[in-house]
Amino acid sequence: MNLVTPDIGLIFWTTLTFLILLFLLKKFAWKPILNMVKERDESIENALNAAEEAKKEMAVLNAKNEELLQEAREERDKMLKEARDTKDKMISEAKSQAREEGDKLIRNARQSIETEKKAALADIKNQVATLSVEVAERILKEKLSEGDGQEKLVEKYIQDINLN
Amino acid sequence: MQYFKGLLKSLVLIFLSATVAIQAQASQDEGKEFNPGDVIMHHIADSHGWHLWDYTDENGEKHAVSIPLPVILFHNGGLDMFMSSAFHHGEEPVTKGDVTYIMHHSDIYIANEAGGLDFDEEHHPTNAQPLDLSITKNVFMMLLSGVLLLVLFGGAARSYRKSTNGSPRGLASFLEPLVVFVRDDIAKPNIGDKYHRFMPYLLTIFFFIWINNLIGLIPFFPGGANVTGNIAFTLTLSVFTFIVTNVNGNKHYWRHIFATPGVPIAVLPIMALVEFIGIFTKPFALMVRLFANITAGHIIILSLVSLIFVFESVFISPISIGFGLFMNVLELLVAALQAYIFTLLSAMFIGGAVEEHH
């Protein structure tokens, strides 16, 4: 068999073998393998897409979380501020109330002091009057006991009346 | 590293047995001068039996030990089947009915009335030849590689059923990347969107050529046959590519051949002729490339081994083995490379034929 002369027998068998092999491999090997590879490729792609989707969702969620946190922080700040305000207000209110109360007490005290003072003064006046009367009485008693003092006095009164 | 060492060891073993095979061949022609050309041609050619070795019995008679293969012959509408051992390695004619067959240099001829062969001046027989559809060494190896492919890829395809999530296991995890390679690096870039239809063809030629290249590198049974380095084999495969390409050729493809756009009318007949010849030269190039590459590799390795017998010195063997080992490793690469090139070019031709835009 010459090196470059194609042999009919070998051509025949090659054709037959190749065609049968092509048919059998196509049916039992290439199709299942290629289908499986394709399915897997698709599933990997789907999984990757899903992961990408999940990542995006995660980002959205994170952003939302951040937003919520921010809101919460603001809320807290607001609440703290409010509390501080309330505290300040309460303190100032309490202070002013206390001041008022104090003022009122002082005023009351002053009033009662005044009243007491007046009462005391009145009492002193009364006592002074009583003492004066007593003194006068004693003096009168002295004078009148001397005899004609009484007559002089009566006369004087009568004179005064006449003048009226 | 372990694997590499194992590979190296088996390569050396393979190589040593190749040496033995040649030695057997050489001792056959004892007394005569060793002719490496004849030995090499004998080794790369097809044959009706699987010659293993020769031995000499007590009477000094030489006997060849070989694995017989079936001989299938058609002659005058008659079918004759017998084992190749009936020829006794071409030494005896075989008579079936009223026809006598004679084997001469691996070819089977029909004996003349005297029961012999007629020769022309160049010592070529002029006798008629029957239609020889024998299961020769090459055919046997081809069938074997076909079975091997079916077992390997059929097994790989079945293994998917066992896996729960469709991930490849065992054999499939080794073979799947190769299949994906053919799909993603050969079919897709060269054919485009329509690659699906041609995948079975491309995968089959790729692995069929590759496995035959590889088995061809094994120097002893069941290897040793030079299937992919045989012109009949490469011719058949290129004819398949030719048919697949032209059957699927769309109108753009044919218009490009017979009415190439942008060519002046005066030049068109010449262009059309050139393009038309191009239809045939492309698969022809495929045929020659594979045949020449594989045959050349076999010839180089056999030549290196023959050096030992040419110099008739065992001291040349380290050089032979060293270079031979290098060539064997190179041939491992070439085996894959040529399968890849054949498939790639087939895909390119098909891609050119089914291309839509222009």
XYZ file of C-alpha atoms in Angstrom:
522
model
C 0.000 0.000 0.000
C 1.604 3.162 -1.172
C 2.042 6.000 1.286
C -0.001 8.573 -0.610
C -2.471 6.283 -2.352
C -5.750 6.253 -0.450
C -6.893 2.738 0.212
C -10.529 2.026 -0.642
C -11.009 -0.337 2.284
C -9.775 2.194 4.800
C -11.913 4.945 3.274
C -14.937 2.653 3.533
C -14.258 1.744 7.153
C -13.355 5.290 8.137
C -16.599 6.594 6.654
C -18.638 3.896 8.337
C -16.884 4.244 11.688
C -17.047 8.006 11.633
C -20.742 8.156 10.735
C -21.711 5.587 13.371
C -19.497 7.295 15.897
C -20.970 10.685 15.033
C -24.482 9.348 15.460
C -23.836 7.479 18.699
C -21.721 10.200 20.292
C -24.239 12.850 19.312
C -27.024 10.896 20.935
C -25.285 9.514 24.001
C -22.503 11.964 24.719
C -22.518 15.373 23.073
C -26.167 16.187 23.614
C -26.309 15.242 27.304
C -22.945 16.854 28.030
C -23.651 20.058 26.113
C -27.132 20.313 27.587
C -25.757 19.817 31.053
C -23.049 22.405 30.486
C -25.584 24.820 29.072
C -27.963 24.246 31.959
C -25.177 24.770 34.418
C -23.992 27.901 32.620
C -27.521 29.231 32.776
C -27.922 28.342 36.420
C -24.593 29.984 37.219
C -25.649 33.066 35.316
C -28.973 33.085 37.127
C -27.231 32.654 40.437
C -24.863 35.479 39.605
C -27.741 37.679 38.550
C -29.596 36.784 41.732
C -26.499 37.617 43.748
C -26.215 40.939 41.945
C -29.894 41.561 42.622
C -29.430 40.627 46.264
C -26.451 42.958 46.440
C -28.518 45.794 45.053
C -31.336 44.996 47.459
C -28.813 44.888 50.245
C -27.552 48.302 49.227
C -31.103 49.627 49.198
C -31.715 48.080 52.586
C -28.500 49.534 53.890
C -29.453 52.942 52.610
C -32.829 52.527 54.254
C -31.178 51.452 57.449
C -28.897 54.428 57.301
C -31.902 56.622 56.746
C -33.702 55.048 59.653
C -30.652 55.467 61.814
C -30.370 59.071 60.768
C -34.013 59.573 61.563
C -33.597 57.887 64.912
C -30.575 60.003 65.631
C -32.516 63.120 64.755
C -35.411 61.935 66.844
C -33.111 61.337 69.748
C -31.524 64.728 69.350
C -34.943 66.259 69.204
C -36.057 64.385 72.263
C -32.927 65.333 74.125
C -33.425 68.930 73.141
C -37.032 68.797 74.202
C -36.085 67.222 77.472
C -33.443 69.858 78.021
C -35.966 72.554 77.184
C -38.510 71.020 79.497
C -35.942 70.772 82.217
C -34.909 74.376 81.734
C -38.509 75.443 81.642
C -39.299 73.482 84.768
C -36.314 74.884 86.554
C -37.144 78.422 85.544
C -40.773 77.892 86.422
C -39.838 76.456 89.769
C -37.484 79.322 90.309
C -40.039 81.955 89.474
C -42.633 80.158 91.556
C -40.227 79.986 94.436
C -39.448 83.644 94.010
C -43.121 84.517 93.967
C -43.735 82.359 96.950
C -40.858 83.997 98.738
C -42.061 87.409 97.744
C -45.517 86.533 98.956
C -44.116 85.289 102.265
C -42.032 88.383 102.641
C -45.011 90.548 101.795
C -47.186 88.690 104.270
C -44.520 89.003 106.885
C -44.217 92.682 106.211
C -47.957 93.093 106.451
C -48.183 91.235 109.696
C -45.213 93.210 110.994
C -47.009 96.387 109.991
C -50.200 95.217 111.641
C -48.325 94.218 114.748
C -46.512 97.542 114.710
C -49.787 99.390 114.431
C -51.364 97.315 117.136
C -48.337 97.881 119.318
C -48.403 101.611 118.618
C -52.126 101.740 119.388
C -51.528 99.846 122.554
C -48.723 102.246 123.447
C -51.045 105.190 122.753
C -53.743 103.696 124.895
C -51.303 103.050 127.673
C -49.850 106.530 127.306
C -53.437 107.960 127.457
C -54.300 105.908 130.493
C -51.056 106.881 132.126
C -51.695 110.551 131.231
C -55.221 110.372 132.627
C -53.923 108.740 135.744
C -51.218 111.375 136.044
C -53.795 114.091 135.408
C -56.169 112.536 137.878
C -53.473 112.457 140.481
C -52.538 116.043 139.724
C -56.210 117.068 139.798
C -56.742 115.205 142.944
C -53.897 117.133 144.493
C -55.138 120.467 143.188
C -58.769 119.990 144.080
C -58.015 118.917 147.530
C -56.601 122.356 148.272
C -60.118 123.880 148.669
C -60.979 126.700 146.428
C -59.380 125.098 143.415
C -62.580 123.404 142.597
C -64.577 126.599 142.600
C -62.111 128.403 140.398
C -62.269 125.596 137.933
C -66.065 125.588 137.822
C -66.150 129.245 137.293
C -63.689 129.019 134.511
C -65.903 126.384 132.770
C -68.920 128.519 133.205
C -67.207 131.390 131.677
C -66.140 129.346 128.749
C -69.722 128.184 128.205
C -71.015 131.665 128.211
C -68.624 132.640 125.594
C -70.029 130.008 123.371
C 5.828 15.890 40.210
C 4.720 12.351 40.999
C 2.559 12.320 37.910
C 5.321 13.767 35.809
C 7.720 11.063 36.946
C 5.151 8.386 36.180
C 4.588 9.863 32.749
C 8.303 9.964 32.055
C 8.703 6.373 33.165
C 5.910 5.128 30.939
C 7.304 7.118 28.020
C 10.698 5.488 28.435
C 9.020 2.081 28.600
C 7.014 2.805 25.491
C 10.121 3.950 23.739
C 12.102 0.892 24.721
C 9.415 -1.385 23.355
C 9.532 0.546 20.093
C 13.199 -0.311 19.950
C 12.333 -3.967 20.441
C 9.812 -3.825 17.612
C 12.379 -2.432 15.212
C 14.932 -4.926 16.337
C 12.513 -7.703 15.481
C 12.106 -6.194 12.078
C 15.831 -5.828 11.651
C 16.649 -9.386 12.652
C 14.182 -10.620 10.085
C 16.522 -9.555 7.351
C 19.626 -10.957 8.975
C 22.582 -11.113 6.707
C 21.132 -8.388 4.531
C 22.114 -4.812 5.074
C 19.740 -2.958 7.341
C 17.562 -0.621 5.311
C 15.886 1.922 7.589
C 13.718 3.265 4.765
C 11.986 -0.071 4.184
C 11.535 -0.688 7.900
C 10.053 2.745 8.509
C 7.720 2.557 5.523
C 6.587 -0.857 6.664
C 5.872 0.511 10.136
C 3.842 3.511 9.056
C 1.887 1.597 6.417
C -1.315 -0.315 7.038
C -1.180 -4.076 7.296
C -3.498 -7.075 7.450
C -2.081 -8.407 10.681
C -0.553 -7.114 13.861
C 3.031 -8.179 13.625
C 4.544 -8.645 17.092
C 7.903 -10.362 16.765
C 9.788 -13.136 14.968
C 11.490 -16.151 16.426
C 13.712 -18.857 15.015
C 12.884 -22.457 15.900
C 15.371 -25.332 16.417
C 15.456 -26.075 12.692
C 16.636 -22.560 12.020
C 13.311 -21.618 10.451
C 12.009 -18.168 11.128
C 8.438 -17.659 12.311
C 6.623 -14.409 12.769
C 4.305 -13.953 15.702
C 1.415 -11.683 14.932
C -2.200 -11.078 15.804
C -4.339 -12.122 12.824
C -7.091 -9.823 11.641
C -10.079 -10.635 9.449
C -9.617 -10.301 5.684
C -12.768 -9.350 3.784
C -12.540 -9.490 0.006
C -15.062 -8.870 -2.749
C -14.304 -10.310 -6.126
C -16.676 -10.862 -9.051
C -19.689 -10.452 -6.759
C -18.320 -13.042 -4.368
C -17.421 -12.378 -0.755
C -14.482 -14.113 0.838
C -13.714 -13.841 4.518
C -10.844 -15.448 6.343
C -8.220 -14.585 8.934
C -5.012 -12.954 7.766
C -3.061 -15.785 9.379
C -4.053 -17.909 6.372
C -1.476 -16.007 4.314
C 1.298 -16.979 6.750
C 2.640 -13.449 6.579
C 2.443 -13.242 2.836
C 4.363 -16.436 2.336
C 1.482 -18.631 1.169
C -1.417 -18.030 -1.235
C -4.987 -18.577 -0.071
C -7.473 -20.347 -2.302
C -11.161 -19.715 -1.758
C -13.401 -21.477 -4.237
C -11.866 -20.949 -7.655
C -9.996 -17.758 -6.708
C -6.496 -17.743 -5.296
C -5.339 -14.695 -3.384
C -1.708 -13.782 -2.965
C -0.384 -11.222 -0.495
C 2.520 -9.183 -1.786
C 3.924 -6.349 0.351
C 0.704 -6.108 2.360
C -1.404 -5.888 -0.802
C -3.698 -8.698 -1.862
C -3.734 -9.753 -5.530
C -5.601 -12.378 -7.473
C -3.252 -15.057 -8.687
C -2.899 -15.733 -12.390
C -3.702 -19.100 -13.882
C -0.296 -20.427 -12.904
C -1.074 -19.453 -9.292
C 1.534 -16.717 -9.202
C 2.030 -13.005 -9.821
C 3.023 -11.170 -12.981
C 5.463 -8.321 -12.503
C 6.243 -5.293 -14.606
C 9.769 -3.891 -15.102
C 9.660 -1.999 -11.785
C 8.758 -5.188 -9.980
C 5.174 -4.126 -9.325
C 2.545 -6.836 -9.687
C 0.163 -6.323 -12.614
C -2.445 -8.762 -11.345
C -6.029 -7.720 -10.653
C -6.891 -6.802 -7.060
C -10.085 -7.696 -5.230
C -12.061 -5.040 -3.378
C -10.270 -5.211 -0.059
C -12.525 -4.303 2.862
C -10.426 -6.120 5.430
C -10.303 -5.147 9.046
C -6.697 -4.047 8.821
C -4.511 -2.800 11.625
C -5.699 0.756 11.021
C -9.370 -0.215 10.822
C -9.076 -2.241 13.991
C -7.434 0.616 15.847
C -9.998 3.044 14.517
C -12.845 0.839 15.736
C -11.093 0.470 19.059
C -10.695 4.217 19.457
C -14.349 4.619 18.501
C -15.358 2.223 21.251
C -13.009 4.012 23.624
C -14.602 7.366 22.780
C -18.067 5.940 23.316
C -17.084 4.454 26.655
C -15.320 7.634 27.795
C -17.872 10.214 26.724
C -20.906 8.004 27.172
C -19.668 7.341 30.688
C -19.054 11.018 31.266
C -22.552 11.867 30.033
C -24.068 9.204 32.295
C -22.112 10.409 35.307
C -24.113 13.637 35.240
C -27.228 11.715 36.134
C -25.625 10.625 39.377
C -24.617 14.086 40.450
C -27.367 15.995 42.157
C -26.542 19.545 41.152
C -25.263 18.862 37.649
C -21.631 19.411 38.543
C -19.151 17.169 36.731
C -17.599 14.305 38.664
C -14.731 11.961 37.978
C -14.249 11.393 34.276
C -16.681 14.131 33.344
C -14.691 16.721 35.237
C -11.708 15.897 33.032
C -13.569 15.610 29.730
C -16.019 18.451 30.174
C -13.411 21.237 29.967
C -12.255 19.720 26.658
C -15.798 19.736 25.316
C -16.250 23.289 26.549
C -12.934 24.200 24.935
C -14.176 22.972 21.551
C -17.390 24.900 22.066
C -15.948 28.173 23.352
C -12.624 28.358 21.546
C -13.306 26.581 18.280
C -17.004 26.627 17.433
C -18.285 29.887 18.911
C -15.650 32.335 17.644
C -15.497 30.837 14.139
C -19.091 29.902 13.385
C -21.039 32.412 15.432
C -24.622 32.044 16.517
C -25.312 28.918 14.472
C -22.570 26.907 16.159
C -25.036 24.571 17.911
C -25.779 22.614 14.770
C -22.129 21.834 14.108
C -21.063 20.996 17.644
C -21.545 17.199 17.329
C -19.517 17.139 14.107
C -16.698 19.299 15.465
C -16.536 17.427 18.773
C -16.480 14.089 16.987
C -13.657 14.992 14.600
C -11.655 16.644 17.367
C -11.750 13.703 19.730
C -11.625 11.075 16.995
C -8.426 12.569 15.566
C -6.921 13.234 18.957
C -7.472 9.759 20.367
C -6.199 8.141 17.167
C -3.133 10.377 17.272
C -2.502 9.335 20.851
C -3.054 5.611 20.342
C -0.831 5.861 17.268
C 2.019 6.916 19.559
C 1.844 3.654 21.494
C 4.336 1.453 19.676
C 2.817 -1.953 20.528
C -0.615 -3.566 20.426
C -3.259 -2.044 20.479
C -1.377 1.009 19.247
C 1.290 1.230 16.660
C -1.094 1.737 13.787
C -0.586 5.001 11.973
C -4.275 5.788 11.462
C -4.222 9.574 11.429
C -1.036 9.465 9.359
C -2.828 7.486 6.665
C -3.948 9.447 3.641
C -7.206 7.476 3.335
C -8.242 8.429 6.852
C -7.419 12.121 6.496
C -9.023 12.130 3.042
C -12.281 10.774 4.437
C -12.415 13.308 7.250
C -11.630 16.215 4.929
C -14.350 15.025 2.577
C -16.743 15.187 5.528
C -15.671 18.752 6.249
C -16.039 19.514 2.541
C -19.589 18.108 2.516
C -20.617 19.813 5.758
C -19.215 23.141 4.541
C -20.801 23.122 1.101
C -24.144 21.603 2.068
C -24.559 24.368 4.640
C -23.212 27.129 2.396
C -25.734 29.972 2.163
C -26.283 32.313 -0.777
C -23.636 34.747 0.459
C -21.110 31.948 0.390
C -21.955 30.907 -3.179
C -22.208 34.490 -4.356
C -18.765 35.132 -2.934
C -17.459 32.235 -4.981
C -19.168 32.761 -8.316
C -19.823 36.517 -8.230
C -17.307 37.951 -5.833
C -18.534 41.418 -4.896
C -16.356 44.323 -5.925
C -14.539 42.449 -8.707
C -14.658 43.860 -12.268
C -16.674 41.737 -14.691
C -13.626 41.127 -16.879
C -11.737 39.498 -14.029
C -14.773 37.709 -12.636
C -14.374 34.426 -14.587
C -10.817 34.080 -13.370
C -11.824 34.937 -9.816
C -14.725 32.510 -9.959
C -12.384 29.788 -11.175
C -9.879 30.540 -8.401
C -12.611 30.621 -5.773
C -14.100 27.414 -7.154
C -10.750 25.655 -6.943
C -10.519 27.100 -3.417
C -13.515 25.019 -2.374
C -11.405 21.930 -2.989
C -8.004 23.158 -1.923
C -9.197 23.950 1.597
C -10.152 20.361 2.515
C -7.160 19.157 0.492
C -4.902 21.208 2.740
C -6.652 19.698 5.762
C -6.006 16.222 4.426
C -2.318 16.787 3.683
C -1.614 18.691 6.907
C -2.819 15.973 9.246
C -1.349 13.155 7.171
C 2.050 14.814 6.809
C 2.359 15.937 10.422
C 1.535 12.600 11.963
C 3.470 10.537 9.448
C 6.491 12.825 9.796
C 6.417 12.393 13.578
C 6.323 8.616 13.226
C 9.122 8.670 10.664
C 11.350 10.820 12.890
C 10.911 8.588 15.924
C 11.481 5.430 13.869
C 14.530 7.017 12.225
C 16.025 7.859 15.594
C 15.576 4.276 16.718
C 16.962 3.028 13.405
C 20.180 4.934 14.122
C 21.113 2.184 16.569
C 20.912 -0.419 13.806
C 22.462 1.782 11.154
C 25.545 2.349 13.312
C 25.323 -1.235 14.609
C 26.364 0.058 17.993
C 24.566 0.027 21.279
C 26.455 3.129 22.311
C 24.364 5.239 19.990
C 21.251 4.262 21.946
C 21.479 7.049 24.572
C 21.323 9.573 21.752
C 18.499 7.697 20.053
C 16.565 7.344 23.261
C 17.197 10.933 24.318
C 16.066 12.419 21.052
C 13.325 9.821 20.683
C 11.955 10.683 24.101
C 12.004 14.331 23.198
C 10.184 13.559 19.946
C 7.633 11.417 21.767
C 6.829 14.247 24.151
C 6.663 16.613 21.212
C 4.350 14.189 19.424
C 2.037 14.236 22.456
C 1.712 17.964 21.874
C 1.381 17.524 18.111
C -1.349 14.921 18.650
C -3.506 17.490 20.418
C -2.375 20.361 18.226
C -3.215 18.669 14.924
C -6.617 17.581 16.199
C -7.169 21.188 17.258
C -6.006 22.599 13.915
C -8.138 20.195 11.887
C -11.201 21.078 13.969
C -10.405 24.788 14.020
C -9.992 24.973 10.246
C -13.150 22.911 9.718
C -14.978 25.341 11.986
C -13.548 28.278 10.060
C -14.642 26.816 6.717
C -18.113 26.097 8.072
C -18.221 29.543 9.653
C -17.346 31.125 6.317
C -20.101 29.148 4.613
C -22.890 30.026 7.055
C -21.865 33.634 7.701
C -24.803 35.981 7.205
C -23.439 39.505 6.737
C -21.231 40.665 3.901
